[in-house]
Short mmCIF file of C-alpha atoms and ligand atoms in Angstrom, two decimals:
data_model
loop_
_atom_site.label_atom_id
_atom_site.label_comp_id
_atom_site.label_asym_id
_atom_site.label_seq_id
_atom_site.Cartn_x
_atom_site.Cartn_y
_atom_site.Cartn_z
CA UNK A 21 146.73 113.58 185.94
CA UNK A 22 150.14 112.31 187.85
CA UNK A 23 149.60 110.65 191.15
CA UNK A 24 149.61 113.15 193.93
CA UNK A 25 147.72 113.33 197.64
CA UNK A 26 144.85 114.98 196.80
CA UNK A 27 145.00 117.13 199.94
CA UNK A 28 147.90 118.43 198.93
CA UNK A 29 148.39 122.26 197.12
CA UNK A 30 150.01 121.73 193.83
CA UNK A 31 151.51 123.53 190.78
CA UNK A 32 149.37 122.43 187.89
CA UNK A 33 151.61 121.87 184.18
CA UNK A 34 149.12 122.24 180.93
CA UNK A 35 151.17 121.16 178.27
CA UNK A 36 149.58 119.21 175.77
CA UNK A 37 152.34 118.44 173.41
CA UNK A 38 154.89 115.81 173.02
CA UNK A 39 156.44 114.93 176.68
CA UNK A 40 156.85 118.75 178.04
CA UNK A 41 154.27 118.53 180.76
CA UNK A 42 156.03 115.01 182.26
CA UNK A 43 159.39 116.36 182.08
CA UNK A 44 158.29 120.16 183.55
CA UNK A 45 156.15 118.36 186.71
CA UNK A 46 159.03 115.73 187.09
CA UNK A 47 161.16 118.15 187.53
CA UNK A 48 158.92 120.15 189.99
CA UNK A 49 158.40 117.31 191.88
CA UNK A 50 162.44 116.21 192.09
CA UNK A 51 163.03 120.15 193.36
CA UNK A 52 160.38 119.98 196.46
CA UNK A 53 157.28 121.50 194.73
CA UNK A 54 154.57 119.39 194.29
CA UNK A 55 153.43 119.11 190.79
CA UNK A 56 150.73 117.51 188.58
CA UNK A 57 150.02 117.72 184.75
CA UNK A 58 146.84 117.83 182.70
CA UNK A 59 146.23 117.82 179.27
CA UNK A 60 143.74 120.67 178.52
CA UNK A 61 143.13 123.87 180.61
CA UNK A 62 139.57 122.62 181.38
CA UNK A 63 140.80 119.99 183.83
CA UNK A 64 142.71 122.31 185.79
CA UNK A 65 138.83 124.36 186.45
CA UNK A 66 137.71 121.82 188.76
CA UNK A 67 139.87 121.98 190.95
CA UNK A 68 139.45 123.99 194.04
CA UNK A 69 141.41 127.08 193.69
CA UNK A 70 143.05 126.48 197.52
CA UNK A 71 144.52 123.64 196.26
CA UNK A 72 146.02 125.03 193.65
CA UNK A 73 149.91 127.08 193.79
CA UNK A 74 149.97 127.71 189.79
CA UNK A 75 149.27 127.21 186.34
CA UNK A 76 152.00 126.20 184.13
CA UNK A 77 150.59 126.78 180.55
CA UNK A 78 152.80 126.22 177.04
CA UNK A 79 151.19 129.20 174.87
CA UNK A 80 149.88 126.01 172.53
CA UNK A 81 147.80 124.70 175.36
CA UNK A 82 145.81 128.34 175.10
CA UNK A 83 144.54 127.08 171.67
CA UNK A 84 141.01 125.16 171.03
CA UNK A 85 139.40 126.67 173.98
CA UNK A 86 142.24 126.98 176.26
CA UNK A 87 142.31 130.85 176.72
CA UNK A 88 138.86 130.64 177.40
CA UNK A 89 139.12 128.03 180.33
CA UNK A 90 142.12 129.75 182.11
CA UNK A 91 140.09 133.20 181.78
CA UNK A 92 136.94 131.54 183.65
CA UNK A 93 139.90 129.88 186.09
CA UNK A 94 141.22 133.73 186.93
CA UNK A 95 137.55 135.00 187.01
CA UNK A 96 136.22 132.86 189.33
CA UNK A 97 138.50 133.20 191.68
CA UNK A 98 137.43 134.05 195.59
CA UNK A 99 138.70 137.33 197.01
CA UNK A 100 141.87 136.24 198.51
CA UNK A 101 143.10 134.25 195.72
CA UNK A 102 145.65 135.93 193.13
CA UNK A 103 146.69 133.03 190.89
CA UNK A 104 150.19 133.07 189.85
CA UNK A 105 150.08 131.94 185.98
CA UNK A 106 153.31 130.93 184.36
CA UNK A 107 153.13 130.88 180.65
CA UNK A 108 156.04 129.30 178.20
CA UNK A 109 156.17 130.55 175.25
CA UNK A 110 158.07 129.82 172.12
CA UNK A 111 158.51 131.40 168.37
CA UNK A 112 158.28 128.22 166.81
CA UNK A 113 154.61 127.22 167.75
CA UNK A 114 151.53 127.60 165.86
CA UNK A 115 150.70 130.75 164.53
CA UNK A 116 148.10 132.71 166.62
CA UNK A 117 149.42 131.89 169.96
CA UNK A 118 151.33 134.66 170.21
CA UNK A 119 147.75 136.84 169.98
CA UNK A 120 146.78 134.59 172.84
CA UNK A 121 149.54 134.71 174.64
CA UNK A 122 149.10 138.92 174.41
CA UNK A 123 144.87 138.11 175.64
CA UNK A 124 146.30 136.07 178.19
CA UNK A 125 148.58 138.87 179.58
CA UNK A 126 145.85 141.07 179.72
CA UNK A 127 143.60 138.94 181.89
CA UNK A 128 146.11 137.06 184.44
CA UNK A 129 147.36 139.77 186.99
CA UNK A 130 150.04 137.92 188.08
CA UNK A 131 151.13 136.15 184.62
CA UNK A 132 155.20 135.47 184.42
CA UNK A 133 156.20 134.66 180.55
CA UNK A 134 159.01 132.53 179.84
CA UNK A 135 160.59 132.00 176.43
CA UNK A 136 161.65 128.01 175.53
CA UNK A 137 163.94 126.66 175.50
CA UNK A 138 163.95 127.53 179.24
CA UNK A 139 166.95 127.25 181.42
CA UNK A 140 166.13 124.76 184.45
CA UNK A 141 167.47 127.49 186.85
CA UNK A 142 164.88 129.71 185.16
CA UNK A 143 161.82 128.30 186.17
CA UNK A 144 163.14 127.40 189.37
CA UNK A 145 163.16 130.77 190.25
CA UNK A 146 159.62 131.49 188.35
CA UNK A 147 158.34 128.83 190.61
CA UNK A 148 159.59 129.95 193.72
CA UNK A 149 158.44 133.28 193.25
CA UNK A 150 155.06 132.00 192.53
CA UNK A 151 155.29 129.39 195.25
CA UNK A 152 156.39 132.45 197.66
CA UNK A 153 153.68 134.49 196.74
CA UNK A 154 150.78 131.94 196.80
CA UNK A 155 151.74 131.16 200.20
CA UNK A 156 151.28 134.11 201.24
CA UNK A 157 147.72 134.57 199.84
CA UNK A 158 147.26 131.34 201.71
CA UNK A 159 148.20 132.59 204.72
CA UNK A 160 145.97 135.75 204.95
CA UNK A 161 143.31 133.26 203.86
CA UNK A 162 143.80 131.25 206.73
CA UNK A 163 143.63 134.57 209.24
CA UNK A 164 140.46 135.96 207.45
CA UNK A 165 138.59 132.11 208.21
CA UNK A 166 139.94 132.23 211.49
CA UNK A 167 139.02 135.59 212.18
CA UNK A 168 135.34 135.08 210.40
CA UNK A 169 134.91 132.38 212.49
CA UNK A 170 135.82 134.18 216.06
CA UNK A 171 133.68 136.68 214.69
CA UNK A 172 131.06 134.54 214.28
CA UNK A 173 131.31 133.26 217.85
CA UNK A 174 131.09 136.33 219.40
CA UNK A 175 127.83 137.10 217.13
CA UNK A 176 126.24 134.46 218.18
CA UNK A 177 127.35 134.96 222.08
CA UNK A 178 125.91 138.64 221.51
CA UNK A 179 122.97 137.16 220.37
CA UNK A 180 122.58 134.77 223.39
CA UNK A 181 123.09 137.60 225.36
CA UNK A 182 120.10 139.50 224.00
CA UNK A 183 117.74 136.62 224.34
CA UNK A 184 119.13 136.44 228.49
CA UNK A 185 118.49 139.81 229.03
CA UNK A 186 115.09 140.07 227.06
CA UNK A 187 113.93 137.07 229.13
CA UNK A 188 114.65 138.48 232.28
CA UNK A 189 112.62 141.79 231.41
CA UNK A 190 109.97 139.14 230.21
CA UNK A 191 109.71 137.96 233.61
CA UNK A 192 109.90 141.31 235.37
CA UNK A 193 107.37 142.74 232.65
CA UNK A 194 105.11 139.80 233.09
CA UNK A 195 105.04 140.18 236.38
CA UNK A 196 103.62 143.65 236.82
CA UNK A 197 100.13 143.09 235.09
CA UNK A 198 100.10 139.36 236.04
CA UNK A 199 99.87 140.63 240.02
CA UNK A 200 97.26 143.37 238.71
CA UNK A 201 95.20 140.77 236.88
CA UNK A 202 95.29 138.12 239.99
CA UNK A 203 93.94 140.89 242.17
CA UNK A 204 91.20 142.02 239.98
CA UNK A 205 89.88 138.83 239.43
CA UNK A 206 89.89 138.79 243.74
CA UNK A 207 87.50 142.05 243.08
CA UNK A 208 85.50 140.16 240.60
CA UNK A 209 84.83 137.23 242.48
CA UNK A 210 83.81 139.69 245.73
CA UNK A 211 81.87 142.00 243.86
CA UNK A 212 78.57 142.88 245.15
CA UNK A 213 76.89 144.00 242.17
CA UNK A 214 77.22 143.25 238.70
CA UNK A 215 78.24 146.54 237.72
CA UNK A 216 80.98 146.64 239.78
CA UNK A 217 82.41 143.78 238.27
CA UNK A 218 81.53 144.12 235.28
CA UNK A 219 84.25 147.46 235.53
CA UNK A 220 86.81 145.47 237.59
CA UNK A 221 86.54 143.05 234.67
CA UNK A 222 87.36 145.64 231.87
CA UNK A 223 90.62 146.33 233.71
CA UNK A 224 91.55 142.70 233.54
CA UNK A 225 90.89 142.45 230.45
CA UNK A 226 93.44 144.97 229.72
CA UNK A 227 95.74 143.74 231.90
CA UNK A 228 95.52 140.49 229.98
CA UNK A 229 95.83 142.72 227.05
CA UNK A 230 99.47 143.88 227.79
CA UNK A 231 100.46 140.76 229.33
CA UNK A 232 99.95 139.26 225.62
CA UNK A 233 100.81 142.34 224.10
CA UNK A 234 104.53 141.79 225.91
CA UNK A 235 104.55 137.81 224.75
CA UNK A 236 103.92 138.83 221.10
CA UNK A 237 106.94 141.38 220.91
CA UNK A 238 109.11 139.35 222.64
CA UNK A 239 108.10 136.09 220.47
CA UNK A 240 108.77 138.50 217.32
CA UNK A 241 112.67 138.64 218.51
CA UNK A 242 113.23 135.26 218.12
CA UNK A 243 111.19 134.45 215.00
CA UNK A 244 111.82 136.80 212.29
CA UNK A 245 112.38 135.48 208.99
CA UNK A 246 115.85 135.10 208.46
CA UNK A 247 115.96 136.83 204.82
CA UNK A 248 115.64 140.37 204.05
CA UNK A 249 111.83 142.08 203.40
CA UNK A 250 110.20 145.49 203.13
CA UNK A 251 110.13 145.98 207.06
CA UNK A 252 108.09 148.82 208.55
CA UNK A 253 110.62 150.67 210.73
CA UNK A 254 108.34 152.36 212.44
CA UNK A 255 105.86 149.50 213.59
CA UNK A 256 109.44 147.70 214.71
CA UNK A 257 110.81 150.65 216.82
CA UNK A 258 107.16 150.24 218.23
CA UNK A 259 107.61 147.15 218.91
CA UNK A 260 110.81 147.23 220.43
CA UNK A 261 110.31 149.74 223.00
CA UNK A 262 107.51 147.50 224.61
CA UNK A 263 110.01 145.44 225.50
CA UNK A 264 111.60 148.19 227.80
CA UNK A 265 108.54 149.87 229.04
CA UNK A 266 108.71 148.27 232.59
CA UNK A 267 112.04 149.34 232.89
CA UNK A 268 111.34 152.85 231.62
CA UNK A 269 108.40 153.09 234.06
CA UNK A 270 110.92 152.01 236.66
CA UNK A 271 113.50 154.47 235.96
CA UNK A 272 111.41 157.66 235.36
CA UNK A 273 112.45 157.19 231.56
CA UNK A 274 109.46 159.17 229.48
CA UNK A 275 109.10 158.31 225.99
CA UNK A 276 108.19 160.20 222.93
CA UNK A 277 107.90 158.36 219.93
CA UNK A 278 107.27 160.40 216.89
CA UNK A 279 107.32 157.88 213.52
CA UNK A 280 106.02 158.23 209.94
CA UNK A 281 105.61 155.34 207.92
CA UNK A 282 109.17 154.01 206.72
CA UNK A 283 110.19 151.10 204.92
CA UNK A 284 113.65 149.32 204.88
CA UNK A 285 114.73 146.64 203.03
CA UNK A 286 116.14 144.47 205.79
CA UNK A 287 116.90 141.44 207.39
CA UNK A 288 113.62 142.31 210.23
CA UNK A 289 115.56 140.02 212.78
CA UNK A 290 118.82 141.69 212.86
CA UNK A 291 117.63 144.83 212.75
CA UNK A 292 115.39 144.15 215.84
CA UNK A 293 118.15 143.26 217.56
CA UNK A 294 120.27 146.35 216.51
CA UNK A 295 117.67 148.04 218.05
CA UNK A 296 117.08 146.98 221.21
CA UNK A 297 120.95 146.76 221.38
CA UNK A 298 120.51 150.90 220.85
CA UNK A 299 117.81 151.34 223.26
CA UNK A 300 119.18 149.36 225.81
CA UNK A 301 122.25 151.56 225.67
CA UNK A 302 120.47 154.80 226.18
CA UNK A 303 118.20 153.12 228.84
CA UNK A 304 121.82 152.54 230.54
CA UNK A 305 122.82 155.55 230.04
CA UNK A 306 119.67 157.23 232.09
CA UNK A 307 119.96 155.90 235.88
CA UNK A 308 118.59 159.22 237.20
CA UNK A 309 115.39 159.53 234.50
CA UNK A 310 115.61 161.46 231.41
CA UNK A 311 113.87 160.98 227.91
CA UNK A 312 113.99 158.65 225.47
CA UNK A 313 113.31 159.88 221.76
CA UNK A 314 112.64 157.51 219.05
CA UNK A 315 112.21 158.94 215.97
CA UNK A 316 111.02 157.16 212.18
CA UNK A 317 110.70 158.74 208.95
CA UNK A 318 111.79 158.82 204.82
CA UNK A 319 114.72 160.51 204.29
CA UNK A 320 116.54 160.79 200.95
CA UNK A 321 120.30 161.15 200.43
CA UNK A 322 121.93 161.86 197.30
CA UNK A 323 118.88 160.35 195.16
CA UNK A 324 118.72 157.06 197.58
CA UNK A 325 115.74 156.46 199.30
CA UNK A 326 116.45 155.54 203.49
CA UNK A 327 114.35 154.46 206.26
CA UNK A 328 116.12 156.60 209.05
CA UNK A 329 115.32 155.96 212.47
CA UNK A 330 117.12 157.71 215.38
CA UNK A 331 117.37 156.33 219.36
CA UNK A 332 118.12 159.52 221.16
CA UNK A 333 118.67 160.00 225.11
CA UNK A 334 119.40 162.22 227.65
CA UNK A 335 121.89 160.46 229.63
CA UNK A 336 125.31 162.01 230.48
CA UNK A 337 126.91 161.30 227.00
CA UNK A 338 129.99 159.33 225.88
CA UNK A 339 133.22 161.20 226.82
CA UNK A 340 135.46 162.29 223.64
CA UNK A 341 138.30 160.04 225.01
CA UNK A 342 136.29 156.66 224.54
CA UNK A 343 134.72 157.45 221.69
CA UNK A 344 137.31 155.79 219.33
CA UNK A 345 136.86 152.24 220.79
CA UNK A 346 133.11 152.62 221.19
CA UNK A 347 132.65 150.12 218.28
CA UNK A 348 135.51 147.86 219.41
CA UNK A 349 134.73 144.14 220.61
CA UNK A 350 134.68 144.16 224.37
CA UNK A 351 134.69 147.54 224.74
CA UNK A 352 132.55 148.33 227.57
CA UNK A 353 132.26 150.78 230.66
CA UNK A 354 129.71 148.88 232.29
CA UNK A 355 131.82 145.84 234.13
CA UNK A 356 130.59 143.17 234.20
CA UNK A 357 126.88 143.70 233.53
CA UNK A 358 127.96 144.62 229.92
CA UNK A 359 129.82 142.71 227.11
CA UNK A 360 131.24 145.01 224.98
CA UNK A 361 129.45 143.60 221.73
CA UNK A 362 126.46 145.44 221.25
CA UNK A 363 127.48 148.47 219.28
CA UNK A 364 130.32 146.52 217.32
CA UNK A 365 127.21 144.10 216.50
CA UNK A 366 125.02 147.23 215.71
CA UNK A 367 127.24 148.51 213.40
CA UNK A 368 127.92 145.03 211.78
CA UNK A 369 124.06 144.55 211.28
CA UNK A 370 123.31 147.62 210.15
CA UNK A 371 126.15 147.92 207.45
CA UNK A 372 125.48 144.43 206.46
CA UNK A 373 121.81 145.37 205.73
CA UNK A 374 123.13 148.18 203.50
CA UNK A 375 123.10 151.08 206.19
CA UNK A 376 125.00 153.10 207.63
CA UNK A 377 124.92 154.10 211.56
CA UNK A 378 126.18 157.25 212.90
CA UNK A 379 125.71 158.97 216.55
CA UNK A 380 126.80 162.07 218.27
CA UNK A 381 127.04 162.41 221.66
CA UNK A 382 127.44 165.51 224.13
CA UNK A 383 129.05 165.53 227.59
CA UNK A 384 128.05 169.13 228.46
CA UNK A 385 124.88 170.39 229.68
CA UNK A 386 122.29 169.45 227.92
CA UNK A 387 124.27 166.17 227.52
CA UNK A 388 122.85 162.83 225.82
CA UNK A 389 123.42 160.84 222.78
CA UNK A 390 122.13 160.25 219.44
CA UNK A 391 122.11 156.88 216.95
CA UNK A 392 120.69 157.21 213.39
CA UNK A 393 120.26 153.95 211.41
CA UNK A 394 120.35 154.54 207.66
CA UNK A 395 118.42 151.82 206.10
CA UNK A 396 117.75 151.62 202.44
CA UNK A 397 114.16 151.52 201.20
CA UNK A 398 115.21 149.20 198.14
CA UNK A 399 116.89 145.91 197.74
CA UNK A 400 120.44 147.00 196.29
CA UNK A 401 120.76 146.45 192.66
CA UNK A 402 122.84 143.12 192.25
CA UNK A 403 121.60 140.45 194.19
CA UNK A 404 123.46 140.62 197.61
CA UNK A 405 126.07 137.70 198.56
CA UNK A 406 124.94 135.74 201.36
CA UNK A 407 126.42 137.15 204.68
CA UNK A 408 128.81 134.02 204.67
CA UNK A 409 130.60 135.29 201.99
CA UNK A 410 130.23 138.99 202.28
CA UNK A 411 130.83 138.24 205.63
CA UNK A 412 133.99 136.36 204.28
CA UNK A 413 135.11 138.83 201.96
CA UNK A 414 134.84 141.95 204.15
CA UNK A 415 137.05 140.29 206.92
CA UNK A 416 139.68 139.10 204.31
CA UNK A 417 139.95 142.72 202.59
CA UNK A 418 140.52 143.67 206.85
CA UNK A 419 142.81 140.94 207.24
CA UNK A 420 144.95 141.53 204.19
CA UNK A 421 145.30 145.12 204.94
CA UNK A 422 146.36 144.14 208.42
CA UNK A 423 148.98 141.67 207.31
P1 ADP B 6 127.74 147.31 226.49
O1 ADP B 6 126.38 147.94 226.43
O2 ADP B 6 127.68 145.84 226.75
O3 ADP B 6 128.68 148.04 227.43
P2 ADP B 6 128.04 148.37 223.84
O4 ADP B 6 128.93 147.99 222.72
O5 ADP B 6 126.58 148.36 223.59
O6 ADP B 6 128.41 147.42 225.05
O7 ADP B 6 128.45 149.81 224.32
C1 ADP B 6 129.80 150.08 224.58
C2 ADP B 6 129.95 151.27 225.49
O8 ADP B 6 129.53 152.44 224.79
C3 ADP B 6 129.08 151.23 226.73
O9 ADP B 6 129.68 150.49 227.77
C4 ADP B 6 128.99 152.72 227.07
O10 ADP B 6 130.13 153.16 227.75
C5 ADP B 6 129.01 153.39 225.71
N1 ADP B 6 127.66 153.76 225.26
C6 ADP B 6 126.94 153.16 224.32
N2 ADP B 6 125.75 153.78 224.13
C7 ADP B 6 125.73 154.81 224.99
C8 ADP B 6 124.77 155.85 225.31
N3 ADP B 6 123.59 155.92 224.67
N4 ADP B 6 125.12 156.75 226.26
C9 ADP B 6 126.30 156.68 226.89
N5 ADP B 6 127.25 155.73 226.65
C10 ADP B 6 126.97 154.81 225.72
MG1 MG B 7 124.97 147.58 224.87
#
């Protein structure tokens, strides 16, 4: 291959016979567009497709395995990349590359045939267009990282803000049975008979009980296996409301949990979080007391099997007005004791996991507001990308549409 940075996007020229590929990349080169040339197809695969503006291919180079190369080139392509192919073809070349040249047109979307001899002025223009258009699948590349990446950011800030909040209800929940347990072991120790604390005992014991209880929920948060499992919805809707008993005790909040066993097949961690994201919501949303419902069970939609668990309260609802930007980033009516991430990371999670989350809400007597997490029971068919790159992918298609 010709001398060139190797940080620097080129236009790639396969020509394999006589001088054409010198003479084509010189000539690149001498017009502004940085060019390089290789002597088979296969040595234009490893190179990273971002560093690539175009394939220059003579219809001869598509012989002896050429075709097959520049079809695994377009294939493996990542989302944002449309590969602008141009191929020269001639009538005097050997026979069969005009069938190739035909496969080729079929497989290359963006595929520009020129007939040699070629005018100079000809593939000038060829080039630009392709130049033109590559940059601009460069460019919506380069939102969709940055955007990823901000994204990313925030998910992790979210995340820190979780873990804040669920160690100050720690504390606070801690705190409650810890004063309980000091005093009964005061009773103990002043006890006159051994009956009496023998029962003053029990009660520390289950005072010790919850205090543990409260360690080992709030432990599970932070160590959940990072891969999707068979999770049991039910026992982690459980598990998340102990977290908030304190504060539902506090607040006048009842509870009525009704669950039947329900599996998902989900990332345990994320989903946690998605939850007490939920229940922290309706918790906000009932100053003056109300009830919380939580609700598990197996539902099946259209021949899929779902885990659906619903977070239901009976707060004063979410007006019709706001509910558009409900899942927008920063969206929050809560000042500054709120940041405006949980639902847009609830929504994330859960459609990441392969779920879907709706809600309704009503602001009229009986107000309140209802979430339902779809989660599917089975892992999905193909093996799933890794979030990175669905991750990726997802904010490029947004990105692209945007641009
Ligand atoms: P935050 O809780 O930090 O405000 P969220 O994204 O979790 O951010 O929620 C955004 C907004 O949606 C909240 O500020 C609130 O106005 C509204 N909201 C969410 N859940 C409820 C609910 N259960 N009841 C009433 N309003 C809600
Ligand atoms: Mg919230």
């Amino acid at each position: 291959m010709s001398e060139l940075a190797a940080n620097v996007p080129r236009f790639v020229v396969v020509a394999p016979l006589g001088r054409d590929g010198d003479l084509i990349s010189g000539f690149l080169n001498g017009s502004g567009y940085p060019a390089a040339c290789v002597g088979h197809v296969r040595e234009a695969e490893g190179i990273d497709c971002a560093m690539l503006l175009g394939l220059i291919v003579t219809d001869e180079a598509l012989l002896r395995g050429g075709i097959d190369a520049l079809k695994r080139i377009v294939h493996s392509q990542p989302v944002w990349s449309d590969l602008p192919v141009i191929l020269l073809t001639s009538t005097a070349t050997e026979p069969g590359c005009a069938a190739l040249a035909s496969e080729a047109r079929l497989e290359v979307r963006s595929l520009i045939l020129l007939d040699r001899p070629i005018r100079k002025e000809m593939l000038l223009s060829a080039i630009q267009v392709a130049f033109n258009a590559r940059q601009k699948q460069l460019q919506v590349r380069d939102a969709a990282v940055k955007q990823f990446q901000s994204d990313e950011a925030l998910r992790k800030s979210e995340h820190l803000a979780v873990a804040g909040r669920l160690v100050a209800t720690l504390a606070h929940e801690v705190n409650n049975p810890l004063e309980a347990l000091g005093n009964l072991l005061f009773l103990v120790e002043n006890s006159s008979t051994l009956e009496e604390a023998h029962s003053f005992g029990q009660l520390a014991v289950k005072e010790f009980q919850r205090i543990s209880e409260i360690v080992n929920h709030t432990l599970k948060f932070h160590r959940a296996p990072a891969k999707p499992s068979f999770t049991d919805v039910a026992e982690l809707a459980m598990s998340a409301v102990t977290l908030f008993r304190g504060k539902l005790r506090e607040r006048h909040i009842r509870e009525r949990i009704t669950s039947e066993r329900a599996f998902g097949y989900c990332n345990e961690g994320e989903i946690r979080q998605a939850l007490v994201n939920l229940i922290g919501n309706a918790v906000d949303a009932m100053r003056e007391g109300g009830i919380l419902r939580i609700h598990v069970m197996p539902v099946s939609v259209g021949g899929v099997e779902y885990a659906r668990l619903t977070v239901a309260d009976t707060g004063a609802g979410i007006r019709k007005e706001i509910r558009p930007q409900l899942f927008r980033q920063f969206f929050t009516t809560k000042g500054s004791s709120g940041t405006g991430l949980g639902l847009w990371l609830t929504r994330d999670i859960v459609e990441r996991n392969g779920g879907k989350l709706k809600f309704r809400s009503r602001t009229e007597s009986p107000s309140g507001t209802v979430f339902v997490i779809y989660l599917p029971s089975t892992p999905p068919v193909e093996q799933p990308k890794s979030v990175q790159e669905g991750g990726q992918s997802a904010t490029f298609q947004k990105v692209a549409a945007a641009m």
